[in-house]
Amino acid sequence: YAMNANVTISTPLEVVGQSTYQLGAVPPGKPLNVTYVISIPSNYTPGIYPVTVKVDYDGGHFAKTFNVTVRPEAKLVVTAVYSSLSSGASEVPLTITIKNEGNVAAKNLILTLGPNNYIYPYVSSSNPLMGLTASKYFVGDLGPGQEVNVTFIVDVSNVPPGNYPITLIAVWNQTQSVYPFETSLTVYVPVKPTLEQLLLTPPYVYGLIAVIAVIVALLTVVGKRRKKKA
């Protein structure tokens, strides 16, 4: 037995959680699995990074270095938002332009309109099953430098005027990657006031009052002149 054994990992990459695990007594000929989680921030340069595993035990130690290849990642950004949303409207289009600024293709890309308290995917009351797909948009493959317009039909019937954040959740695959990639894209969408709301807010309401006052004054003058003529 290797008594009081422990294993430590060291790497220029980011290790999530503890880097050392206590193994205790390790029997001869029996493999033990130790799992580490490594995070690769988006600002890391693709390339080959060393990962050194060191094992210490009573009376000895050994170390071995492995190479981990960090491959480039598709980089999705929002380049434009097209909408004409007015407070109280429903079943209106919201179009968002997504661009891949990375050097590899985002394959089988799916965009989901994330849940929020303001702007909802429109679901017809006569077809509630629309709710299963109304928030999803299947793009397919988006190559480096390519753009795509993604349109959702949304409901802002209970939303007052303002700028509201919405989140797009992007999930895709890449060549030679076992697990899918995921990122969130947040954009602000304007909801405009209706004409009625616009007229009832300053400074428009003051102008409206002034116009009404002028009309009333004119009607009063006209009425007085008619009385004098009579």
PDB file of C-alpha atoms in Angstrom, residues 5-157:
ATOM      1  CA  ALA A   5      -1.268   9.417  -0.519  1.00  0.00           C
ATOM      2  CA  ASN A   6      -2.476  12.668  -2.001  1.00  0.00           C
ATOM      3  CA  VAL A   7      -2.652  13.991  -5.551  1.00  0.00           C
ATOM      4  CA  THR A   8      -2.134  17.584  -6.670  1.00  0.00           C
ATOM      5  CA  ILE A   9      -2.715  19.170 -10.056  1.00  0.00           C
ATOM      6  CA  SER A  10      -0.947  22.285 -11.337  1.00  0.00           C
ATOM      7  CA  THR A  11      -1.567  24.066 -14.634  1.00  0.00           C
ATOM      8  CA  PRO A  12      -1.694  27.598 -16.065  1.00  0.00           C
ATOM      9  CA  LEU A  13      -5.362  26.882 -16.772  1.00  0.00           C
ATOM     10  CA  GLU A  14      -8.046  27.671 -14.207  1.00  0.00           C
ATOM     11  CA  VAL A  15      -8.808  24.784 -11.820  1.00  0.00           C
ATOM     12  CA  VAL A  16     -12.323  24.959 -10.383  1.00  0.00           C
ATOM     13  CA  GLY A  17     -12.392  23.838  -6.755  1.00  0.00           C
ATOM     14  CA  GLN A  18      -9.553  22.248  -4.820  1.00  0.00           C
ATOM     15  CA  SER A  19      -6.298  21.279  -6.501  1.00  0.00           C
ATOM     16  CA  THR A  20      -5.274  18.616  -3.933  1.00  0.00           C
ATOM     17  CA  TYR A  21      -7.166  15.453  -2.942  1.00  0.00           C
ATOM     18  CA  GLN A  22      -6.348  13.091  -0.094  1.00  0.00           C
ATOM     19  CA  LEU A  23      -6.342   9.483  -1.307  1.00  0.00           C
ATOM     20  CA  GLY A  24      -5.356   7.744   1.918  1.00  0.00           C
ATOM     21  CA  ALA A  25      -4.083   4.194   1.458  1.00  0.00           C
ATOM     22  CA  VAL A  26      -3.799   3.187  -2.188  1.00  0.00           C
ATOM     23  CA  PRO A  27      -3.697  -0.592  -2.768  1.00  0.00           C
ATOM     24  CA  PRO A  28      -1.247  -2.006  -5.328  1.00  0.00           C
ATOM     25  CA  GLY A  29      -2.581  -2.654  -8.821  1.00  0.00           C
ATOM     26  CA  LYS A  30      -5.915  -0.895  -8.226  1.00  0.00           C
ATOM     27  CA  PRO A  31      -6.535   2.317 -10.228  1.00  0.00           C
ATOM     28  CA  LEU A  32      -8.234   5.297  -8.578  1.00  0.00           C
ATOM     29  CA  ASN A  33     -10.087   7.969 -10.542  1.00  0.00           C
ATOM     30  CA  VAL A  34      -9.695  11.590  -9.457  1.00  0.00           C
ATOM     31  CA  THR A  35     -11.735  14.173 -11.377  1.00  0.00           C
ATOM     32  CA  TYR A  36     -10.773  17.812 -11.740  1.00  0.00           C
ATOM     33  CA  VAL A  37     -12.828  20.526 -13.395  1.00  0.00           C
ATOM     34  CA  ILE A  38     -10.844  22.983 -15.513  1.00  0.00           C
ATOM     35  CA  SER A  39     -12.348  26.244 -16.746  1.00  0.00           C
ATOM     36  CA  ILE A  40     -11.121  27.923 -19.920  1.00  0.00           C
ATOM     37  CA  PRO A  41     -12.013  31.646 -19.882  1.00  0.00           C
ATOM     38  CA  SER A  42     -12.844  33.188 -23.243  1.00  0.00           C
ATOM     39  CA  ASN A  43      -9.732  35.400 -23.116  1.00  0.00           C
ATOM     40  CA  TYR A  44      -7.379  32.394 -23.203  1.00  0.00           C
ATOM     41  CA  THR A  45      -5.351  31.963 -26.368  1.00  0.00           C
ATOM     42  CA  PRO A  46      -5.927  28.635 -28.136  1.00  0.00           C
ATOM     43  CA  GLY A  47      -2.880  26.371 -27.918  1.00  0.00           C
ATOM     44  CA  ILE A  48      -1.260  23.581 -25.901  1.00  0.00           C
ATOM     45  CA  TYR A  49      -1.091  23.930 -22.115  1.00  0.00           C
ATOM     46  CA  PRO A  50       0.733  21.648 -19.640  1.00  0.00           C
ATOM     47  CA  VAL A  51      -1.084  19.890 -16.811  1.00  0.00           C
ATOM     48  CA  THR A  52       1.177  18.367 -14.149  1.00  0.00           C
ATOM     49  CA  VAL A  53      -0.125  15.690 -11.771  1.00  0.00           C
ATOM     50  CA  LYS A  54       1.960  15.078  -8.637  1.00  0.00           C
ATOM     51  CA  VAL A  55       1.371  12.208  -6.204  1.00  0.00           C
ATOM     52  CA  ASP A  56       2.953  12.192  -2.726  1.00  0.00           C
ATOM     53  CA  TYR A  57       2.875   9.269  -0.269  1.00  0.00           C
ATOM     54  CA  ASP A  58       4.850   7.966   2.679  1.00  0.00           C
ATOM     55  CA  GLY A  59       8.323   7.240   1.406  1.00  0.00           C
ATOM     56  CA  GLY A  60       8.021   8.599  -2.112  1.00  0.00           C
ATOM     57  CA  HIS A  61       6.431  10.722  -4.788  1.00  0.00           C
ATOM     58  CA  PHE A  62       6.188  11.006  -8.547  1.00  0.00           C
ATOM     59  CA  ALA A  63       4.936  13.527 -11.094  1.00  0.00           C
ATOM     60  CA  LYS A  64       3.812  13.377 -14.695  1.00  0.00           C
ATOM     61  CA  THR A  65       2.962  16.150 -17.147  1.00  0.00           C
ATOM     62  CA  PHE A  66       0.263  15.909 -19.805  1.00  0.00           C
ATOM     63  CA  ASN A  67      -0.545  18.354 -22.577  1.00  0.00           C
ATOM     64  CA  VAL A  68      -4.059  19.743 -22.972  1.00  0.00           C
ATOM     65  CA  THR A  69      -5.089  21.300 -26.266  1.00  0.00           C
ATOM     66  CA  VAL A  70      -7.315  24.385 -26.036  1.00  0.00           C
ATOM     67  CA  ARG A  71      -9.122  24.845 -29.319  1.00  0.00           C
ATOM     68  CA  PRO A  72     -10.626  28.102 -30.626  1.00  0.00           C
ATOM     69  CA  GLU A  73     -14.261  28.814 -29.814  1.00  0.00           C
ATOM     70  CA  ALA A  74     -17.004  30.379 -31.883  1.00  0.00           C
ATOM     71  CA  LYS A  75     -17.690  33.903 -30.629  1.00  0.00           C
ATOM     72  CA  LEU A  76     -21.308  35.006 -30.953  1.00  0.00           C
ATOM     73  CA  VAL A  77     -22.293  38.670 -30.635  1.00  0.00           C
ATOM     74  CA  VAL A  78     -25.435  40.725 -31.244  1.00  0.00           C
ATOM     75  CA  THR A  79     -24.860  43.307 -33.982  1.00  0.00           C
ATOM     76  CA  ALA A  80     -28.366  44.739 -34.434  1.00  0.00           C
ATOM     77  CA  VAL A  81     -31.913  44.712 -33.052  1.00  0.00           C
ATOM     78  CA  TYR A  82     -34.905  45.462 -35.259  1.00  0.00           C
ATOM     79  CA  SER A  83     -38.263  45.986 -33.621  1.00  0.00           C
ATOM     80  CA  SER A  84     -41.310  48.191 -33.646  1.00  0.00           C
ATOM     81  CA  LEU A  85     -42.808  47.254 -30.306  1.00  0.00           C
ATOM     82  CA  SER A  86     -45.513  49.479 -28.856  1.00  0.00           C
ATOM     83  CA  SER A  87     -46.897  49.148 -25.363  1.00  0.00           C
ATOM     84  CA  GLY A  88     -49.992  46.953 -25.336  1.00  0.00           C
ATOM     85  CA  ALA A  89     -49.204  45.158 -28.604  1.00  0.00           C
ATOM     86  CA  SER A  90     -49.146  41.416 -29.114  1.00  0.00           C
ATOM     87  CA  GLU A  91     -48.034  39.085 -31.921  1.00  0.00           C
ATOM     88  CA  VAL A  92     -45.324  41.483 -33.126  1.00  0.00           C
ATOM     89  CA  PRO A  93     -41.929  40.527 -34.626  1.00  0.00           C
ATOM     90  CA  LEU A  94     -38.634  41.074 -32.842  1.00  0.00           C
ATOM     91  CA  THR A  95     -35.572  40.506 -35.038  1.00  0.00           C
ATOM     92  CA  ILE A  96     -32.038  40.176 -33.653  1.00  0.00           C
ATOM     93  CA  THR A  97     -28.905  39.873 -35.806  1.00  0.00           C
ATOM     94  CA  ILE A  98     -26.302  37.405 -34.530  1.00  0.00           C
ATOM     95  CA  LYS A  99     -22.745  37.301 -35.874  1.00  0.00           C
ATOM     96  CA  ASN A 100     -20.009  34.715 -35.381  1.00  0.00           C
ATOM     97  CA  GLU A 101     -16.823  36.713 -34.809  1.00  0.00           C
ATOM     98  CA  GLY A 102     -14.804  33.595 -33.973  1.00  0.00           C
ATOM     99  CA  ASN A 103     -12.553  31.500 -36.190  1.00  0.00           C
ATOM    100  CA  VAL A 104     -14.582  28.281 -36.094  1.00  0.00           C
ATOM    101  CA  ALA A 105     -18.158  27.396 -37.031  1.00  0.00           C
ATOM    102  CA  ALA A 106     -20.937  27.160 -34.465  1.00  0.00           C
ATOM    103  CA  LYS A 107     -22.691  23.964 -35.546  1.00  0.00           C
ATOM    104  CA  ASN A 108     -26.326  23.087 -34.832  1.00  0.00           C
ATOM    105  CA  LEU A 109     -26.800  26.498 -33.249  1.00  0.00           C
ATOM    106  CA  ILE A 110     -30.030  26.922 -31.269  1.00  0.00           C
ATOM    107  CA  LEU A 111     -31.098  30.273 -29.802  1.00  0.00           C
ATOM    108  CA  THR A 112     -33.612  30.466 -26.971  1.00  0.00           C
ATOM    109  CA  LEU A 113     -35.367  33.606 -25.788  1.00  0.00           C
ATOM    110  CA  GLY A 114     -34.654  33.469 -22.065  1.00  0.00           C
ATOM    111  CA  PRO A 115     -37.415  33.985 -19.485  1.00  0.00           C
ATOM    112  CA  ASN A 116     -37.967  37.550 -18.322  1.00  0.00           C
ATOM    113  CA  ASN A 117     -40.687  39.647 -16.714  1.00  0.00           C
ATOM    114  CA  TYR A 118     -41.360  41.928 -19.666  1.00  0.00           C
ATOM    115  CA  ILE A 119     -41.253  40.542 -23.191  1.00  0.00           C
ATOM    116  CA  TYR A 120     -42.770  37.112 -23.755  1.00  0.00           C
ATOM    117  CA  PRO A 121     -42.959  34.833 -26.784  1.00  0.00           C
ATOM    118  CA  TYR A 122     -46.426  35.145 -28.275  1.00  0.00           C
ATOM    119  CA  VAL A 123     -48.619  32.068 -27.788  1.00  0.00           C
ATOM    120  CA  SER A 124     -52.073  31.958 -29.340  1.00  0.00           C
ATOM    121  CA  SER A 125     -54.862  31.028 -26.963  1.00  0.00           C
ATOM    122  CA  SER A 126     -56.257  28.771 -29.689  1.00  0.00           C
ATOM    123  CA  ASN A 127     -52.944  26.893 -30.012  1.00  0.00           C
ATOM    124  CA  PRO A 128     -51.233  26.653 -26.593  1.00  0.00           C
ATOM    125  CA  LEU A 129     -48.781  24.060 -27.949  1.00  0.00           C
ATOM    126  CA  MET A 130     -47.001  26.979 -29.626  1.00  0.00           C
ATOM    127  CA  GLY A 131     -45.459  27.596 -26.210  1.00  0.00           C
ATOM    128  CA  LEU A 132     -43.204  24.565 -26.692  1.00  0.00           C
ATOM    129  CA  THR A 133     -41.339  26.151 -29.610  1.00  0.00           C
ATOM    130  CA  ALA A 134     -42.187  29.871 -29.569  1.00  0.00           C
ATOM    131  CA  SER A 135     -39.043  30.771 -27.632  1.00  0.00           C
ATOM    132  CA  LYS A 136     -36.626  28.671 -29.732  1.00  0.00           C
ATOM    133  CA  TYR A 137     -34.962  29.344 -33.087  1.00  0.00           C
ATOM    134  CA  PHE A 138     -32.877  26.697 -34.861  1.00  0.00           C
ATOM    135  CA  VAL A 139     -30.133  28.392 -36.875  1.00  0.00           C
ATOM    136  CA  GLY A 140     -28.073  25.405 -38.003  1.00  0.00           C
ATOM    137  CA  ASP A 141     -24.412  26.087 -38.767  1.00  0.00           C
ATOM    138  CA  LEU A 142     -23.019  29.622 -38.466  1.00  0.00           C
ATOM    139  CA  GLY A 143     -19.563  29.929 -39.961  1.00  0.00           C
ATOM    140  CA  PRO A 144     -16.822  32.434 -39.087  1.00  0.00           C
ATOM    141  CA  GLY A 145     -17.848  35.955 -40.098  1.00  0.00           C
ATOM    142  CA  GLN A 146     -21.405  34.922 -40.951  1.00  0.00           C
ATOM    143  CA  GLU A 147     -24.524  36.707 -39.694  1.00  0.00           C
ATOM    144  CA  VAL A 148     -28.087  35.520 -39.258  1.00  0.00           C
ATOM    145  CA  ASN A 149     -31.343  37.311 -38.509  1.00  0.00           C
ATOM    146  CA  VAL A 150     -33.346  35.608 -35.795  1.00  0.00           C
ATOM    147  CA  THR A 151     -37.014  36.586 -35.481  1.00  0.00           C
ATOM    148  CA  PHE A 152     -39.273  35.878 -32.523  1.00  0.00           C
ATOM    149  CA  ILE A 153     -42.963  36.751 -32.344  1.00  0.00           C
ATOM    150  CA  VAL A 154     -43.468  38.432 -28.983  1.00  0.00           C
ATOM    151  CA  ASP A 155     -46.125  39.861 -26.695  1.00  0.00           C
ATOM    152  CA  VAL A 156     -45.772  43.233 -24.932  1.00  0.00           C
ATOM    153  CA  SER A 157     -49.459  43.688 -24.102  1.00  0.00           C
TER     154      SER A 157
END
